[in-house]
Amino acid sequence: MTRVLLYTGKGGVGKTTSAAGTATLAALRGLRTLVLSTDAAHSLSDAFDSEVGPEPTEIDDLLFVQQIDAQRKFERSWGDIQSYLRSVLHMVGVDPIEAEELTVLPGAAEVLALLEVRDHVRSGRWDVIVVDCAPTAETLRLLGLPEALNWYLDRIFNAERKMMRTFRPFLSGSTLPMPDDNVFDALRRLQADLSDIRTLLAGPDASVRLVLTPEAVVVAEARRSLTRLSLYGYRVDGVVANRVFPAAGADTWRRQWVAAQRGILEEVADSFRPLPIWESPYRVCEPVGVEELAAFAVEMYGGDDPFARATDDTSLWVDRHIDTDGRTYTLTMPLPLASADELELARHGDELIITVGSYRRVLPLPAALARGVVAGARLDEGRLQVRFSPREAARPVAPEVPSGSGPLESAQELAQGLTAEYHEQLTRREAAR
């Protein structure tokens, strides 16, 4: 299977250089390699000092580079839907230029750019595909959108199509255009494409690498990114610490910088353990071209194999694990570096809604849990545990709080509130019967 590596980080930390260097090293080791960019501000051509087009361009032996034309991909996948929406807006008097803007789905072009990654994986042509992603915030939205849109389309698609088939004969005389089967087929294709992206990027052959510099603000952003990537179920298997000042030969002024960076790098090691931390020394100039990028990657990875598949011991990712004790079930989800004050839980039907800060994931519950009620929750050492009890035997259960975990008081109150809410719903339902 093709190994897929995605590099992301705060803007300006060197993620493009890290991605390009990794790809160059892969090609030098005899692996058929493609490096491509989903960032709208393409810079791979600058890193390789070579012209790069929308199709794979050979830069060196076994090394190809591509800067995806996201707009072209968007038009292919969203064209039928956008055309219908424009016709509706035209009928109600919206200016054509405004209609064009209103029918562009935010983030869709970037998500659809990932379809290129899927197609390349399916082709079997490549051993390694390296993806230079957009800066962290955009990447998180990019990786979270397939599941979110899939959830939405799955719920509206069947009902909408049935409704149109039922009412189209009665609305045939209306001037408002009705969506035809081409529009619904386009929605179904989009849904299938999003499912493919989600399956590929959350699978064992794909992983994300966070690129940072030894600065407090950048490290804080990387910590949040790790939590949110884990929320969406994406595997993080390493951290690149870029622009580290070497200690050797430092003068008084530079020794102060070295000491400051070392303190931050110790924090990085503590925060991201057990992930490997690959350090790259500060350079006067950015590495440009195949030779300099290869030297950059060799020095950064040392004796490690950056293309090996990550194992559970060398990665952090969401593994929805369910334990059972009698008839009580516990759903466990690793949320590394999360804090209780930014965590919210809610239940809607057969789904558990988990919110961390401004990011949300809707997690479908297996039947054994969907039939029960929330009996408690806890956040312990980066692991969220939600306990479920059968409806007929459920009793409010205070969540267990480990010693020394004062910040979990909000999680305790949350779990008690959830329990009380669903017992009240259960009581009303039984009374209605």
Coordinates of C-alpha atoms in Angstrom, one line a residue:
M1 CA 0.0 0.0 0.0
T2 CA 1.0 3.6 -0.6
R3 CA 2.4 5.4 2.4
V4 CA 0.7 8.8 2.8
L5 CA 2.3 11.5 4.9
L6 CA 0.7 14.9 5.6
Y7 CA 2.7 17.8 6.9
T8 CA 1.1 20.8 8.6
G9 CA 1.8 23.5 11.1
K10 CA 1.5 27.2 11.8
G11 CA 2.3 29.4 8.9
G12 CA 6.0 30.1 8.4
V13 CA 7.4 27.2 10.5
G14 CA 8.9 25.3 7.5
K15 CA 6.2 22.7 6.7
T16 CA 6.8 23.0 3.0
T17 CA 10.6 22.5 3.4
S18 CA 9.9 19.5 5.7
A19 CA 7.5 17.9 3.2
A20 CA 9.8 18.5 0.2
G21 CA 12.9 17.2 2.1
T22 CA 11.0 14.1 3.2
A23 CA 9.9 13.4 -0.4
T24 CA 13.4 13.9 -1.7
L25 CA 14.8 11.5 0.8
A26 CA 12.2 8.9 -0.1
A27 CA 13.2 9.1 -3.8
L28 CA 16.9 8.8 -2.9
R29 CA 16.0 5.6 -1.1
G30 CA 14.5 4.1 -4.2
L31 CA 10.9 4.8 -3.5
R32 CA 8.6 6.1 -6.2
T33 CA 7.6 9.4 -4.6
L34 CA 5.1 12.1 -5.3
V35 CA 4.9 15.3 -3.2
L36 CA 2.0 17.6 -3.8
S37 CA 0.4 20.7 -2.2
T38 CA -3.2 21.3 -1.2
D39 CA -2.3 24.8 0.1
A40 CA -3.7 27.6 -2.1
A41 CA -0.5 29.5 -1.6
H42 CA 1.7 26.9 -3.5
S43 CA 5.4 27.1 -2.7
L44 CA 6.7 23.7 -3.7
S45 CA 8.0 25.2 -7.0
D46 CA 10.1 27.6 -4.8
A47 CA 11.4 24.8 -2.6
F48 CA 12.6 22.8 -5.6
D49 CA 13.5 25.9 -7.7
S50 CA 11.7 24.4 -10.6
E51 CA 8.5 24.9 -12.5
V52 CA 5.7 22.7 -11.2
G53 CA 2.3 22.3 -12.9
P54 CA -1.1 20.8 -12.0
E55 CA 0.0 17.3 -13.1
P56 CA 2.9 15.3 -11.6
T57 CA 6.2 16.9 -12.8
E58 CA 9.4 14.9 -12.7
I59 CA 12.1 16.7 -10.7
D60 CA 14.6 14.0 -10.2
D61 CA 14.8 10.2 -10.5
L62 CA 11.7 8.7 -8.9
L63 CA 10.7 12.2 -7.6
F64 CA 7.6 13.9 -8.9
V65 CA 6.0 17.2 -7.7
Q66 CA 2.4 18.5 -8.2
Q67 CA 0.6 21.6 -7.3
I68 CA -3.1 20.7 -7.4
D69 CA -5.5 22.9 -9.4
A70 CA -8.2 22.8 -6.7
Q71 CA -10.5 25.1 -8.8
R72 CA -10.5 22.6 -11.6
K73 CA -11.3 19.7 -9.2
F74 CA -14.0 21.8 -7.7
E75 CA -15.7 22.4 -11.0
R76 CA -15.7 18.8 -11.9
S77 CA -17.2 17.6 -8.6
W78 CA -19.4 20.5 -7.7
G79 CA -20.3 21.8 -11.2
D80 CA -23.8 20.3 -11.6
I81 CA -24.8 21.3 -8.1
Q82 CA -23.5 24.8 -8.5
S83 CA -25.2 25.2 -11.8
Y84 CA -28.6 24.3 -10.3
L85 CA -28.1 26.7 -7.4
R86 CA -27.1 29.5 -9.7
S87 CA -30.3 28.9 -11.7
V88 CA -32.4 29.1 -8.6
L89 CA -30.7 32.4 -7.5
H90 CA -31.2 33.8 -11.0
M91 CA -34.9 33.1 -10.9
V92 CA -35.3 35.1 -7.6
G93 CA -33.3 38.0 -9.0
V94 CA -29.8 37.6 -7.5
D95 CA -27.1 39.3 -9.5
P96 CA -25.1 36.7 -11.5
I97 CA -21.8 37.7 -9.9
E98 CA -23.2 37.4 -6.4
A99 CA -24.8 34.1 -7.3
E100 CA -21.4 32.8 -8.4
E101 CA -20.0 33.7 -5.0
L102 CA -23.0 32.4 -3.0
T103 CA -22.8 28.9 -4.7
V104 CA -19.2 28.3 -3.7
L105 CA -19.1 25.9 -0.8
P106 CA -16.5 27.2 1.7
G107 CA -13.6 24.8 2.0
A108 CA -14.9 22.5 -0.7
A109 CA -12.1 23.2 -3.2
E110 CA -9.4 22.3 -0.7
V111 CA -11.3 19.1 0.3
L112 CA -11.8 18.1 -3.3
A113 CA -8.0 18.6 -3.8
L114 CA -7.6 15.6 -1.5
L115 CA -9.5 13.6 -4.1
E116 CA -6.2 13.8 -6.1
V117 CA -4.4 12.1 -3.3
R118 CA -7.1 9.3 -3.3
D119 CA -6.8 8.9 -7.1
H120 CA -3.0 8.7 -6.8
V121 CA -3.2 6.1 -4.1
R122 CA -5.6 4.0 -6.2
S123 CA -3.3 4.2 -9.2
G124 CA -0.7 2.1 -7.5
R125 CA 2.0 4.2 -9.1
W126 CA 3.5 5.5 -5.9
D127 CA 5.3 4.1 -2.9
V128 CA 5.1 7.3 -0.9
I129 CA 2.9 10.4 -1.3
V130 CA 3.8 13.4 0.7
V131 CA 1.2 16.2 1.2
D132 CA 2.2 19.7 2.0
C133 CA -1.0 20.9 3.7
A134 CA -2.3 24.4 4.4
P135 CA -1.5 26.0 7.8
T136 CA -2.9 24.3 10.8
A137 CA -6.3 26.0 11.2
E138 CA -7.2 25.4 7.5
T139 CA -5.9 21.8 7.7
L140 CA -8.1 21.0 10.7
R141 CA -11.1 22.3 8.9
L142 CA -10.0 20.5 5.8
L143 CA -9.7 17.2 7.5
G144 CA -12.8 17.6 9.5
L145 CA -15.0 18.6 6.6
P146 CA -15.4 15.2 4.9
E147 CA -17.0 13.6 7.9
A148 CA -19.2 16.7 8.6
L149 CA -20.4 17.0 5.1
N150 CA -21.0 13.2 4.8
W151 CA -23.1 13.4 8.0
Y152 CA -25.1 16.2 6.5
L153 CA -25.6 14.7 3.1
D154 CA -26.5 11.3 4.5
R155 CA -29.4 12.9 6.4
I156 CA -30.8 15.2 3.7
F157 CA -30.2 13.1 0.6
N158 CA -32.8 10.4 0.8
A159 CA -35.5 12.7 2.3
E160 CA -34.9 15.4 -0.3
R161 CA -34.9 13.1 -3.2
K162 CA -38.2 11.4 -2.1
M163 CA -39.7 14.8 -1.6
M164 CA -38.8 16.0 -5.1
R165 CA -40.1 12.9 -6.7
T166 CA -43.4 13.3 -4.9
F167 CA -43.9 17.0 -5.5
R168 CA -42.3 17.5 -8.9
P169 CA -45.6 16.7 -10.8
F170 CA -47.4 19.4 -8.7
L171 CA -44.6 22.0 -9.2
S172 CA -44.1 21.4 -12.9
G173 CA -45.9 24.6 -13.8
S174 CA -43.8 26.7 -11.4
T175 CA -41.1 29.0 -12.8
L176 CA -38.7 27.8 -10.0
P177 CA -36.4 25.1 -11.4
M178 CA -36.6 21.7 -9.7
P179 CA -33.4 19.7 -9.2
D180 CA -33.2 16.8 -11.6
D181 CA -31.5 13.5 -11.1
N182 CA -28.1 14.9 -12.3
V183 CA -28.0 17.1 -9.2
F184 CA -28.9 14.3 -6.8
D185 CA -26.4 12.0 -8.6
A186 CA -23.7 14.7 -8.1
L187 CA -24.5 14.9 -4.4
R188 CA -24.3 11.1 -4.1
R189 CA -20.9 11.1 -5.9
L190 CA -19.7 13.9 -3.6
Q191 CA -20.8 11.8 -0.6
A192 CA -18.9 8.8 -1.9
D193 CA -15.8 10.9 -2.6
L194 CA -15.9 12.3 1.0
S195 CA -16.2 8.8 2.4
D196 CA -13.2 7.7 0.4
I197 CA -11.1 10.6 1.7
R198 CA -12.1 9.9 5.2
T199 CA -11.3 6.2 5.0
L200 CA -7.9 6.9 3.3
L201 CA -6.7 9.6 5.7
A202 CA -7.8 7.8 8.9
G203 CA -6.4 4.5 7.8
P204 CA -3.2 2.8 9.0
D205 CA -1.2 3.9 5.9
A206 CA -1.7 7.6 6.4
S207 CA -0.4 9.8 9.2
V208 CA 0.0 13.5 10.0
R209 CA 3.2 15.2 11.1
L210 CA 3.2 18.5 13.0
V211 CA 5.9 21.0 12.1
L212 CA 6.8 23.7 14.7
T213 CA 9.6 26.0 15.8
P214 CA 10.8 26.3 19.4
E215 CA 8.5 29.2 20.3
A216 CA 5.9 29.2 23.0
V217 CA 3.0 30.4 20.8
V218 CA 3.8 27.9 18.0
V219 CA 4.1 25.0 20.5
A220 CA 0.8 26.0 22.0
E221 CA -0.8 25.9 18.6
A222 CA 0.7 22.4 17.9
R223 CA -0.6 21.1 21.2
R224 CA -4.1 22.2 20.2
S225 CA -3.7 20.7 16.8
L226 CA -2.8 17.3 18.2
T227 CA -5.9 17.3 20.3
R228 CA -8.2 18.3 17.5
L229 CA -6.6 15.9 14.9
S230 CA -7.2 13.1 17.4
L231 CA -10.8 14.3 17.8
Y232 CA -11.3 13.7 14.1
G233 CA -9.6 10.3 14.2
Y234 CA -6.4 11.2 12.4
R235 CA -3.1 9.5 13.3
V236 CA -0.2 11.8 14.3
D237 CA 3.1 9.9 14.2
G238 CA 5.8 12.6 14.7
V239 CA 6.8 16.2 15.3
V240 CA 9.4 18.2 13.4
A241 CA 11.1 20.9 15.5
N242 CA 12.6 23.3 12.9
R243 CA 15.2 26.0 13.2
V244 CA 16.8 24.8 16.4
F245 CA 19.9 26.8 17.4
P246 CA 23.0 24.6 17.7
A247 CA 24.8 24.8 21.0
A248 CA 28.3 24.3 19.6
G249 CA 30.4 27.4 19.2
A250 CA 27.7 29.7 20.6
D251 CA 28.6 33.2 21.8
T252 CA 27.0 34.8 24.8
W253 CA 24.0 36.1 22.9
R254 CA 23.3 32.9 21.1
R255 CA 23.7 30.8 24.3
Q256 CA 20.7 32.6 25.7
W257 CA 18.7 31.6 22.6
V258 CA 19.9 28.0 22.9
A259 CA 18.9 27.9 26.6
A260 CA 15.5 29.4 25.8
Q261 CA 14.8 26.9 23.0
R262 CA 16.0 24.0 25.1
G263 CA 13.4 24.8 27.7
I264 CA 10.7 24.9 25.1
L265 CA 11.9 21.7 23.5
E266 CA 11.8 19.9 26.8
E267 CA 8.1 21.0 27.0
V268 CA 7.6 19.7 23.5
A269 CA 9.1 16.3 24.5
D270 CA 6.8 16.2 27.6
S271 CA 3.7 17.2 25.6
F272 CA 4.1 14.9 22.6
R273 CA 5.5 11.8 24.2
P274 CA 5.7 9.0 22.9
L275 CA 6.0 10.7 19.5
P276 CA 9.4 11.0 18.0
I277 CA 10.7 14.6 17.9
W278 CA 12.9 15.3 14.8
E279 CA 15.1 18.4 15.2
S280 CA 16.4 20.4 12.3
P281 CA 19.1 23.0 13.0
Y282 CA 18.8 26.7 12.2
R283 CA 20.1 27.6 8.8
V284 CA 21.1 31.0 7.4
C285 CA 19.2 30.2 4.2
E286 CA 16.3 28.0 3.5
P287 CA 17.3 24.7 1.7
V288 CA 16.4 25.0 -2.0
G289 CA 16.8 22.3 -4.7
V290 CA 17.1 18.6 -4.5
E291 CA 20.5 18.3 -3.0
E292 CA 20.0 20.8 -0.2
L293 CA 16.5 19.4 0.6
A294 CA 18.0 15.8 0.8
A295 CA 20.8 17.0 3.2
F296 CA 18.1 18.8 5.3
A297 CA 16.1 15.6 5.6
V298 CA 19.1 13.3 6.3
E299 CA 20.1 15.6 9.2
M300 CA 16.6 15.9 10.5
Y301 CA 15.7 12.2 10.7
G302 CA 19.1 10.9 11.6
G303 CA 18.9 7.1 11.8
D304 CA 15.1 6.9 11.9
D305 CA 13.0 5.5 9.1
P306 CA 10.5 8.3 8.3
F307 CA 8.5 6.0 5.9
A308 CA 7.8 3.1 8.3
R309 CA 4.1 2.5 9.2
A310 CA 3.3 4.0 12.6
T311 CA 2.3 1.6 15.3
D312 CA 0.1 2.3 18.3
D313 CA 3.2 2.7 20.4
T314 CA 4.6 5.4 18.1
S315 CA 1.5 7.4 17.3
L316 CA -1.4 9.2 18.8
W317 CA -4.8 8.7 17.2
V318 CA -8.4 8.0 18.1
D319 CA -9.2 4.3 18.7
R320 CA -12.8 4.1 19.8
H321 CA -12.5 1.3 22.3
I322 CA -15.5 -0.1 24.2
D323 CA -15.1 -2.0 27.5
T324 CA -18.0 -3.8 29.2
D325 CA -18.5 -4.5 32.8
G326 CA -21.6 -6.6 33.2
R327 CA -24.2 -4.5 31.3
T328 CA -22.3 -1.2 31.7
Y329 CA -20.3 0.0 28.7
T330 CA -17.4 2.4 28.5
L331 CA -16.5 4.2 25.3
T332 CA -12.8 5.4 25.5
M333 CA -11.4 8.0 23.1
P334 CA -7.8 9.4 23.5
L335 CA -7.9 13.2 23.5
P336 CA -4.2 14.0 24.2
L337 CA -3.6 17.4 25.9
A338 CA -7.3 18.2 26.1
S339 CA -8.6 20.0 29.2
A340 CA -12.1 19.6 30.8
D341 CA -12.9 23.3 30.5
E342 CA -12.8 23.1 26.7
L343 CA -14.6 19.8 26.4
E344 CA -18.4 19.5 25.9
L345 CA -20.5 16.4 25.4
A346 CA -24.0 16.1 24.1
R347 CA -26.2 13.2 22.9
H348 CA -28.6 13.3 19.9
G349 CA -30.3 10.1 19.2
D350 CA -27.8 7.5 18.3
E351 CA -24.9 9.9 18.2
L352 CA -22.5 11.4 20.7
I353 CA -21.5 15.0 20.0
I354 CA -18.0 15.8 21.2
T355 CA -16.8 19.4 21.1
V356 CA -13.2 20.5 22.0
G357 CA -12.9 24.3 21.8
S358 CA -14.3 25.4 18.4
Y359 CA -14.1 21.9 16.8
R360 CA -16.9 19.4 16.9
R361 CA -17.2 15.7 16.0
V362 CA -20.4 13.7 15.7
L363 CA -19.6 10.2 16.7
P364 CA -22.1 7.4 15.7
L365 CA -22.7 5.1 18.6
P366 CA -22.8 1.3 18.2
A367 CA -26.1 -0.4 18.9
A368 CA -25.1 -1.5 22.4
L369 CA -24.4 2.1 23.4
A370 CA -27.2 3.7 21.4
R371 CA -29.7 1.6 23.4
G372 CA -28.4 2.9 26.7
V373 CA -28.1 6.2 28.6
V374 CA -25.1 8.2 29.6
A375 CA -24.2 7.2 33.2
G376 CA -21.0 9.1 33.7
A377 CA -18.0 10.7 32.0
R378 CA -14.4 11.4 32.9
L379 CA -11.3 12.9 31.3
D380 CA -8.2 11.2 32.7
E381 CA -4.6 11.6 31.5
G382 CA -5.8 12.6 27.9
R383 CA -8.4 9.9 27.6
L384 CA -12.1 10.6 27.5
Q385 CA -14.3 7.9 29.0
V386 CA -18.0 7.9 28.7
R387 CA -20.0 5.2 30.5
F388 CA -23.4 3.9 29.3
S389 CA -26.0 1.9 31.2
P390 CA -29.1 0.1 30.0
R391 CA -32.2 2.3 30.0
E392 CA -34.2 0.0 32.2
A393 CA -31.5 -0.3 34.8
A394 CA -29.9 3.1 34.5
R395 CA -29.3 5.2 37.6
P396 CA -27.5 8.5 37.9
V397 CA -23.9 7.7 38.5
A398 CA -21.3 10.4 39.5
P399 CA -18.3 10.1 37.3
E400 CA -15.1 8.9 38.8
V401 CA -12.6 11.6 39.3
P402 CA -8.9 10.6 39.7
S403 CA -7.0 12.1 42.5
G404 CA -5.4 15.5 41.9
S405 CA -7.6 16.3 38.9
G406 CA -9.3 19.4 40.1
P407 CA -10.0 20.7 36.5
L408 CA -12.3 17.7 36.0
E409 CA -15.0 19.3 38.1
S410 CA -16.7 20.7 35.0
A411 CA -16.6 17.3 33.4
Q412 CA -18.2 15.8 36.5
E413 CA -21.0 18.4 36.4
L414 CA -21.4 17.8 32.6
A415 CA -21.8 14.1 33.1
Q416 CA -24.3 14.6 35.9
G417 CA -26.3 17.0 33.7
L418 CA -26.3 14.6 30.8
T419 CA -27.5 11.8 33.1
A420 CA -30.3 13.9 34.6
E421 CA -31.4 15.1 31.2
Y422 CA -31.7 11.6 29.7
H423 CA -33.4 10.2 32.7
E424 CA -35.9 13.0 32.4
Q425 CA -36.4 12.2 28.7
L426 CA -36.9 8.6 29.6
T427 CA -39.5 9.4 32.3
R428 CA -41.5 11.6 29.9
R429 CA -41.4 8.9 27.2
E430 CA -42.6 6.2 29.6
A431 CA -45.3 8.5 30.9
A432 CA -46.5 9.1 27.3
R433 CA -46.9 5.3 26.8

